Amino acid sequence: MKLLKDKIRNSAKITENRIIQVDSFLNHQLDITLFNEIGKEFKRRFSSKEITKIVTIETSGIAIASITSQYFNNVPVVFAKKHAGLNMNPNVYESKVYSYTKDQEYTIKISKEFISPNDKILIIDDFLASGSALLGLVSLVSQSSAEISGVGIVIEKSFQGGRKLVEEKGLQVESLAIIDSLKDGQVFFK
Amino acid sequence: MKLLKDKIRNSAKITENRIIQVDSFLNHQLDITLFNEIGKEFKRRFSSKEITKIVTIETSGIAIASITSQYFNNVPVVFAKKHAGLNMNPNVYESKVYSYTKDQEYTIKISKEFISPNDKILIIDDFLASGSALLGLVSLVSQSSAEISGVGIVIEKSFQGGRKLVEEKGLQVESLAIIDSLKDGQVFFK
C-alpha cells in the first residue's frame, strides 16, 4: 500500500535497526485519513470473506479496527483488554502475551458474551513482529469456537518471524506494509 | 441524544446504584453505527468552533474520537497514554489522574510534539463522573498553551460532580446523555 509505505518512509523513527516508531500517525497521533485508506484496503483484500465482527487488542488496534469496520457494514468491534478494570465481567477468554517493547508478560481478556461460535472474525492489529500478541488474539477467538476469516496487519516486520507462526494455523495474513529490514535509519520494504 | 439514551436503557448494566457498565456498545464491544451518530452530534454541538485536533485518553476514548474526527475534516486524533511503553519519547506533558474503577493513581502523558500552541483542541471522552481524567486532559493541553475549543462527553454521571470542576475553567462541556441517578437497576436521565 503505497500511501502507507510513503508515510512510513517519511515519518517513522528507527532505533537500533530493530525498533520502528510510528507515533506521529499510528500509535499516539492518529491519521484518520490514512486509517480510512487502510480500511478500504483491508476490505479489498478480504472482499470474498464473510465478516460478522472485528477483533483487535488495545491500545493501537482500536482506532484502526473501528475505522475499518465502516468498510465491513459497521460490524461490531471487540478489543481484547490488557488492563481490565475492577468492573470487568469475570466470565472471559484469557491468553498470555509477551511484550518486547514493555519487557513483560501480561494477560489479555475478552468477555465471552461478545464472541459467539457463529461469528466470522476478522482480526486486526497495528503490528506483526514476533507474533506473540497475534497468537494471543487467535487463541482467544479459537476458545470461543468462532471462525477466523482472516488477519489484517498494518505493518509487518518480516525479520521477526511472526507470520510463519500464524500461517501455520492455516490463517490468511494480509499485511499492508512488509518491512524486510531496518538499516542506518532506513526502511527496506519487501 | 435519543439513540444513545435508548441504548443505555436497554443495554447498560447497573451495580451498586453507582456503577454503569456499557461494555456491550462503548467500552469493550464497540457499536460503530452508534459512534457515527455520536460523531455527528458532537459536530452539531461544536459547529461554530474551529477544531484542529481531537485529544482523548486511552482506552475507551480512542474509537469515539477517531470516528468523531471524520465529522471534523479528519483532524488528527492524539490520545493521552496511561501505559507508556519503553519506546516512548521522554519529552512529554504529564498529569496525575485517580481512577475510581481501578482504585489507583496513574500518570497520563502526551508527547509535546503532537500539540502545538496554535492548536484548537476538542477534548473527547467516554465518561464524565468525578472529572479526574478530564481535568488531567485539560491540564495536559493547557501545558502546551493550545486553546481548548470544547469538551465532548458521551455519558455524564451528574451526581458525581465532575462538570462543575471543568466548567470552572471556562470550558463548554457537551454531554450526549446525562444521568441524574441510578436506582434499582434503572437509569434516570436529566
Coordinates of C-alpha atoms in Angstrom, one line a residue:
Chain A
M1 CA 0.0 0.0 0.0
K2 CA 1.9 3.0 -1.4
L3 CA 0.4 5.7 0.8
L4 CA 1.3 3.8 3.9
K5 CA 4.8 3.0 2.8
D6 CA 5.4 6.6 1.9
K7 CA 4.1 7.6 5.4
I8 CA 6.5 5.1 7.0
R9 CA 9.4 6.3 4.9
N10 CA 8.8 10.0 5.7
S11 CA 7.6 9.9 9.3
A12 CA 8.8 6.7 11.1
K13 CA 11.7 6.9 13.5
I14 CA 14.1 3.9 13.6
T15 CA 16.3 2.9 16.5
E16 CA 18.7 0.1 17.0
N17 CA 18.0 -1.2 13.4
R18 CA 15.1 -3.0 15.1
I19 CA 12.5 -0.7 16.5
I20 CA 10.3 1.4 14.3
Q21 CA 8.3 4.2 15.9
V22 CA 5.2 5.4 14.1
D23 CA 3.8 7.6 16.9
S24 CA 3.1 10.5 14.5
F25 CA 0.4 8.7 12.6
L26 CA -0.4 5.2 14.0
N27 CA 0.4 4.8 17.7
H28 CA -0.1 8.1 19.5
Q29 CA -1.3 10.7 17.0
L30 CA -3.7 9.0 14.6
D31 CA -4.0 9.9 10.9
I32 CA -7.7 9.3 10.3
T33 CA -7.5 9.9 6.5
L34 CA -4.8 7.2 6.3
F35 CA -6.9 4.9 8.5
N36 CA -9.7 5.2 6.0
E37 CA -7.4 4.1 3.2
I38 CA -6.2 1.3 5.4
G39 CA -9.9 0.2 6.0
K40 CA -10.6 0.3 2.3
E41 CA -7.5 -1.8 1.5
F42 CA -8.5 -4.4 4.1
K43 CA -11.9 -4.6 2.5
R44 CA -10.3 -5.2 -0.9
R45 CA -8.1 -7.9 0.4
F46 CA -10.9 -9.7 2.3
S47 CA -13.7 -8.9 -0.1
S48 CA -14.6 -12.6 -0.6
K49 CA -14.8 -13.3 3.1
E50 CA -17.9 -13.1 5.3
I51 CA -17.1 -11.0 8.4
T52 CA -19.5 -10.5 11.3
K53 CA -17.1 -9.0 13.8
I54 CA -13.7 -7.4 14.1
V55 CA -11.4 -8.4 17.0
T56 CA -8.4 -6.4 18.0
I57 CA -6.3 -5.6 21.0
E58 CA -5.8 -2.4 23.0
T59 CA -4.4 0.1 22.5
S60 CA -3.2 0.8 19.0
G61 CA -5.5 -1.7 17.2
I62 CA -8.7 0.1 18.4
A63 CA -8.8 3.1 16.1
I64 CA -7.7 1.1 13.0
A65 CA -10.3 -1.6 13.7
S66 CA -13.1 1.0 14.3
I67 CA -12.4 2.9 11.0
T68 CA -12.0 -0.4 9.2
S69 CA -15.4 -1.7 10.4
Q70 CA -17.1 1.1 8.3
Y71 CA -16.0 -0.8 5.2
F72 CA -17.5 -4.0 6.5
N73 CA -21.1 -2.8 7.1
N74 CA -20.2 -1.4 10.5
V75 CA -19.8 -4.8 12.1
P76 CA -19.1 -4.6 15.9
V77 CA -15.5 -4.2 17.0
V78 CA -14.4 -6.1 20.2
F79 CA -11.0 -5.3 21.7
A80 CA -9.1 -7.6 23.9
K81 CA -8.2 -5.9 27.2
K82 CA -4.7 -5.8 28.6
H83 CA -5.6 -3.7 31.6
A84 CA -9.0 -4.9 32.8
G85 CA -10.7 -2.7 35.4
L86 CA -12.4 -3.9 38.6
N87 CA -15.7 -3.7 36.8
M88 CA -14.9 -6.3 34.2
N89 CA -17.1 -9.3 34.0
P90 CA -15.1 -12.4 35.2
N91 CA -16.5 -14.6 32.5
V92 CA -13.7 -14.2 30.0
Y93 CA -11.5 -15.9 27.5
E94 CA -7.8 -15.4 28.5
S95 CA -4.4 -15.7 26.9
K96 CA -0.9 -14.8 27.9
V97 CA 1.2 -12.4 25.7
Y98 CA 4.8 -11.3 26.0
S99 CA 5.5 -7.7 25.1
Y100 CA 9.0 -6.9 23.9
T101 CA 8.5 -3.2 24.0
K102 CA 7.5 -3.3 27.6
D103 CA 9.6 -6.4 28.5
Q104 CA 6.8 -8.1 30.4
E105 CA 4.2 -10.8 30.2
Y106 CA 0.6 -9.9 30.5
T107 CA -2.8 -11.5 30.2
I108 CA -5.3 -10.4 27.6
K109 CA -9.0 -10.9 28.0
I110 CA -12.3 -10.8 26.1
S111 CA -15.7 -11.3 27.7
K112 CA -17.3 -14.5 26.5
E113 CA -20.6 -12.7 25.8
F114 CA -19.1 -10.7 22.9
I115 CA -17.9 -13.6 20.7
S116 CA -20.3 -16.3 19.7
P117 CA -19.5 -19.6 17.9
N118 CA -21.3 -18.4 14.9
D119 CA -19.1 -15.3 14.4
K120 CA -16.8 -15.0 11.4
I121 CA -13.9 -12.9 12.8
L122 CA -11.5 -10.5 11.1
I123 CA -8.5 -10.0 13.4
I124 CA -6.9 -6.6 13.0
D125 CA -3.7 -5.3 14.6
D126 CA -1.2 -2.5 14.0
F127 CA 2.0 -4.6 14.1
L128 CA 3.1 -8.1 13.4
A129 CA 6.6 -8.8 14.7
S130 CA 7.3 -11.9 16.8
G131 CA 3.6 -12.8 16.6
S132 CA 3.1 -13.0 20.3
A133 CA 0.1 -10.6 20.6
L134 CA -1.4 -12.0 17.4
L135 CA -1.2 -15.6 18.6
G136 CA -2.8 -14.5 21.8
L137 CA -5.7 -13.0 19.9
V138 CA -6.0 -16.1 17.7
S139 CA -6.1 -18.2 20.9
L140 CA -8.9 -16.0 22.5
V141 CA -11.0 -16.3 19.3
S142 CA -10.3 -20.1 19.0
Q143 CA -11.5 -20.6 22.6
S144 CA -14.9 -19.3 21.5
S145 CA -15.1 -21.7 18.5
A146 CA -15.8 -18.8 16.2
E147 CA -14.3 -18.9 12.8
I148 CA -11.3 -16.7 11.9
S149 CA -11.9 -15.3 8.4
G150 CA -8.6 -13.6 8.2
V151 CA -5.9 -11.5 9.9
G152 CA -5.2 -7.9 8.7
I153 CA -2.0 -6.2 9.8
V154 CA -0.9 -2.6 9.1
I155 CA 2.9 -3.1 9.5
E156 CA 4.8 -6.4 9.4
K157 CA 8.4 -6.7 10.4
S158 CA 9.1 -9.9 8.5
F159 CA 12.6 -10.4 10.0
Q160 CA 11.0 -11.2 13.4
G161 CA 9.3 -14.3 12.2
G162 CA 5.7 -13.9 13.4
R163 CA 4.0 -14.6 10.1
K164 CA 5.1 -18.2 10.0
L165 CA 3.6 -19.0 13.4
V166 CA 0.2 -17.5 12.4
E167 CA 0.2 -19.1 8.9
E168 CA 0.9 -22.5 10.5
K169 CA -2.6 -22.2 11.9
G170 CA -4.0 -22.1 8.4
L171 CA -4.9 -18.4 8.5
Q172 CA -4.7 -15.8 5.7
V173 CA -2.5 -13.0 6.9
E174 CA -2.6 -9.7 4.9
S175 CA 0.0 -7.0 5.9
L176 CA -0.3 -3.6 4.2
A177 CA 3.4 -2.8 4.6
I178 CA 6.1 -5.5 5.0
I179 CA 9.4 -4.4 6.3
D180 CA 12.3 -6.7 5.3
S181 CA 15.0 -4.8 7.3
L182 CA 15.9 -1.6 9.0
K183 CA 19.4 -0.3 8.4
D184 CA 21.1 3.0 9.1
G185 CA 17.8 4.7 9.9
Q186 CA 16.3 3.5 6.6
V187 CA 13.3 1.2 6.0
F188 CA 13.6 -1.6 3.3
F189 CA 10.3 -3.0 2.2
K190 CA 9.7 -6.4 0.8
Chain B
M1 CA -29.4 12.1 22.2
K2 CA -32.3 9.7 22.0
L3 CA -30.5 6.8 20.2
L4 CA -27.8 6.8 22.9
K5 CA -30.2 7.0 25.8
D6 CA -32.2 4.1 24.4
K7 CA -29.1 2.1 24.1
I8 CA -28.1 2.9 27.7
R9 CA -31.7 2.0 28.9
N10 CA -31.7 -1.3 27.0
S11 CA -28.1 -2.5 27.3
A12 CA -26.3 -0.9 30.3
K13 CA -25.7 -2.9 33.5
I14 CA -26.0 -1.1 36.8
T15 CA -24.4 -2.2 40.0
E16 CA -24.4 -0.6 43.5
N17 CA -26.6 2.3 42.2
R18 CA -23.4 3.9 41.2
I19 CA -21.6 2.0 38.5
I20 CA -22.9 1.7 35.0
Q21 CA -21.3 -0.8 32.6
V22 CA -21.7 -0.2 28.9
D23 CA -19.3 -2.9 27.8
S24 CA -21.7 -4.1 25.1
F25 CA -21.5 -1.0 23.0
L26 CA -19.0 1.6 24.3
N27 CA -16.1 0.1 26.4
H28 CA -15.4 -3.4 25.2
Q29 CA -17.6 -4.2 22.2
L30 CA -17.9 -1.0 20.1
D31 CA -21.1 -0.1 18.2
I32 CA -19.7 1.7 15.1
T33 CA -23.1 2.8 13.8
L34 CA -23.8 4.5 17.2
F35 CA -20.3 6.0 17.2
N36 CA -21.1 7.7 13.9
E37 CA -24.2 9.2 15.3
I38 CA -22.2 10.4 18.3
G39 CA -19.7 12.0 15.9
K40 CA -22.4 13.8 14.0
E41 CA -24.0 15.1 17.3
F42 CA -20.6 16.4 18.5
K43 CA -20.2 18.2 15.2
R44 CA -23.7 19.7 15.6
R45 CA -22.9 20.9 19.1
F46 CA -19.5 22.4 18.2
S47 CA -20.3 23.5 14.7
S48 CA -19.4 27.1 15.4
K49 CA -15.9 26.2 16.8
E50 CA -12.7 25.9 15.0
I51 CA -11.1 22.5 15.7
T52 CA -7.6 21.5 14.5
K53 CA -7.1 18.4 16.7
I54 CA -9.0 16.0 18.9
V55 CA -7.4 14.9 22.2
T56 CA -8.7 11.9 24.1
I57 CA -7.3 9.3 26.6
E58 CA -6.8 5.6 26.2
T59 CA -8.6 3.2 26.1
S60 CA -12.3 3.9 25.6
G61 CA -12.0 7.4 24.2
I62 CA -9.9 6.3 21.2
A63 CA -12.6 4.8 19.0
I64 CA -15.1 7.6 19.7
A65 CA -12.6 10.3 19.0
S66 CA -11.4 8.6 15.8
I67 CA -14.9 8.2 14.4
T68 CA -15.8 11.7 15.5
S69 CA -12.8 13.1 13.7
Q70 CA -14.4 12.2 10.4
Y71 CA -17.1 14.9 11.1
F72 CA -14.4 17.5 11.7
N73 CA -12.5 17.1 8.4
N74 CA -10.4 14.1 9.6
V75 CA -8.4 16.3 12.0
P76 CA -5.7 14.2 13.8
V77 CA -6.5 12.5 17.0
V78 CA -4.0 12.3 19.8
F79 CA -4.6 10.1 22.8
A80 CA -3.0 10.5 26.2
K81 CA -1.2 7.4 27.2
K82 CA -1.8 5.7 30.6
H83 CA 0.6 2.8 29.9
A84 CA 3.6 4.3 28.0
G85 CA 6.0 1.7 26.5
L86 CA 9.8 1.8 26.8
N87 CA 9.9 3.3 23.3
M88 CA 8.0 6.5 24.3
N89 CA 9.7 9.8 23.7
P90 CA 10.6 11.2 27.1
N91 CA 9.7 14.8 26.0
V92 CA 6.1 14.8 27.3
Y93 CA 3.4 16.7 29.1
E94 CA 2.3 14.8 32.2
S95 CA -0.6 14.8 34.6
K96 CA -1.8 12.7 37.5
V97 CA -5.2 11.0 37.4
Y98 CA -7.0 9.0 40.0
S99 CA -9.1 6.1 38.7
Y100 CA -12.0 5.0 40.8
T101 CA -12.7 1.9 38.8
K102 CA -9.1 0.7 39.2
D103 CA -8.6 2.4 42.6
Q104 CA -5.2 3.7 41.8
E105 CA -3.4 6.9 40.7
Y106 CA -1.6 6.9 37.4
T107 CA 0.2 9.3 35.2
I108 CA -1.1 10.3 31.8
K109 CA 1.3 11.5 29.1
I110 CA 1.2 13.2 25.7
S111 CA 4.3 13.8 23.5
K112 CA 5.0 17.5 23.3
E113 CA 5.5 17.2 19.5
F114 CA 1.8 16.4 18.9
I115 CA 0.2 19.5 20.4
S116 CA 1.3 22.9 19.3
P117 CA 0.3 26.3 20.8
N118 CA -1.6 27.1 17.7
D119 CA -3.9 24.1 18.0
K120 CA -7.6 24.4 18.8
I121 CA -8.5 21.3 20.7
L122 CA -11.7 19.4 21.1
I123 CA -11.4 17.0 24.1
I124 CA -13.4 13.9 23.8
D125 CA -14.0 11.2 26.4
D126 CA -16.5 8.4 27.1
F127 CA -17.4 9.3 30.7
L128 CA -17.6 12.3 32.9
A129 CA -18.0 11.3 36.6
S130 CA -15.7 12.8 39.2
G131 CA -13.9 14.7 36.5
S132 CA -10.4 13.4 37.4
A133 CA -9.5 12.0 34.0
L134 CA -11.0 15.1 32.2
L135 CA -9.1 17.6 34.4
G136 CA -5.9 15.6 33.7
L137 CA -6.5 16.0 29.9
V138 CA -7.3 19.7 30.4
S139 CA -4.1 20.1 32.3
L140 CA -2.1 18.3 29.5
V141 CA -3.5 20.5 26.8
S142 CA -3.1 23.7 28.9
Q143 CA 0.6 22.9 29.4
S144 CA 1.0 23.2 25.7
S145 CA -0.7 26.6 25.5
A146 CA -3.1 25.3 22.9
E147 CA -6.7 26.5 23.1
I148 CA -9.4 24.2 24.2
S149 CA -12.4 24.8 21.9
G150 CA -14.7 22.4 23.9
V151 CA -15.2 19.2 25.7
G152 CA -17.4 16.4 24.3
I153 CA -18.6 13.6 26.6
V154 CA -20.7 10.6 25.7
I155 CA -22.1 9.8 29.2
E156 CA -22.1 12.1 32.2
K157 CA -23.0 10.9 35.7
S158 CA -24.1 14.3 37.0
F159 CA -24.3 13.1 40.6
Q160 CA -20.5 12.7 40.8
G161 CA -19.9 16.4 40.4
G162 CA -17.2 16.5 37.7
R163 CA -18.9 19.0 35.4
K164 CA -18.6 21.8 37.9
L165 CA -14.8 21.4 38.1
V166 CA -14.4 21.6 34.3
E167 CA -16.9 24.5 33.8
E168 CA -15.0 26.5 36.4
K169 CA -12.1 26.5 33.9
G170 CA -14.4 28.3 31.5
L171 CA -14.9 25.4 29.2
Q172 CA -18.0 24.4 27.2
V173 CA -18.9 20.8 28.2
E174 CA -21.4 18.9 26.0
S175 CA -22.6 15.5 27.3
L176 CA -24.8 13.4 25.0
A177 CA -26.5 11.6 27.8
I178 CA -26.7 13.0 31.4
I179 CA -27.6 10.5 34.1
D180 CA -29.1 12.1 37.2
S181 CA -29.3 8.9 39.2
L182 CA -29.1 5.1 39.1
K183 CA -31.7 3.4 41.3
D184 CA -32.9 -0.3 41.5
G185 CA -31.1 -1.2 38.2
Q186 CA -32.8 1.8 36.4
V187 CA -31.3 4.8 34.8
F188 CA -32.8 8.2 35.3
F189 CA -31.7 10.9 32.8
K190 CA -31.7 14.6 33.4

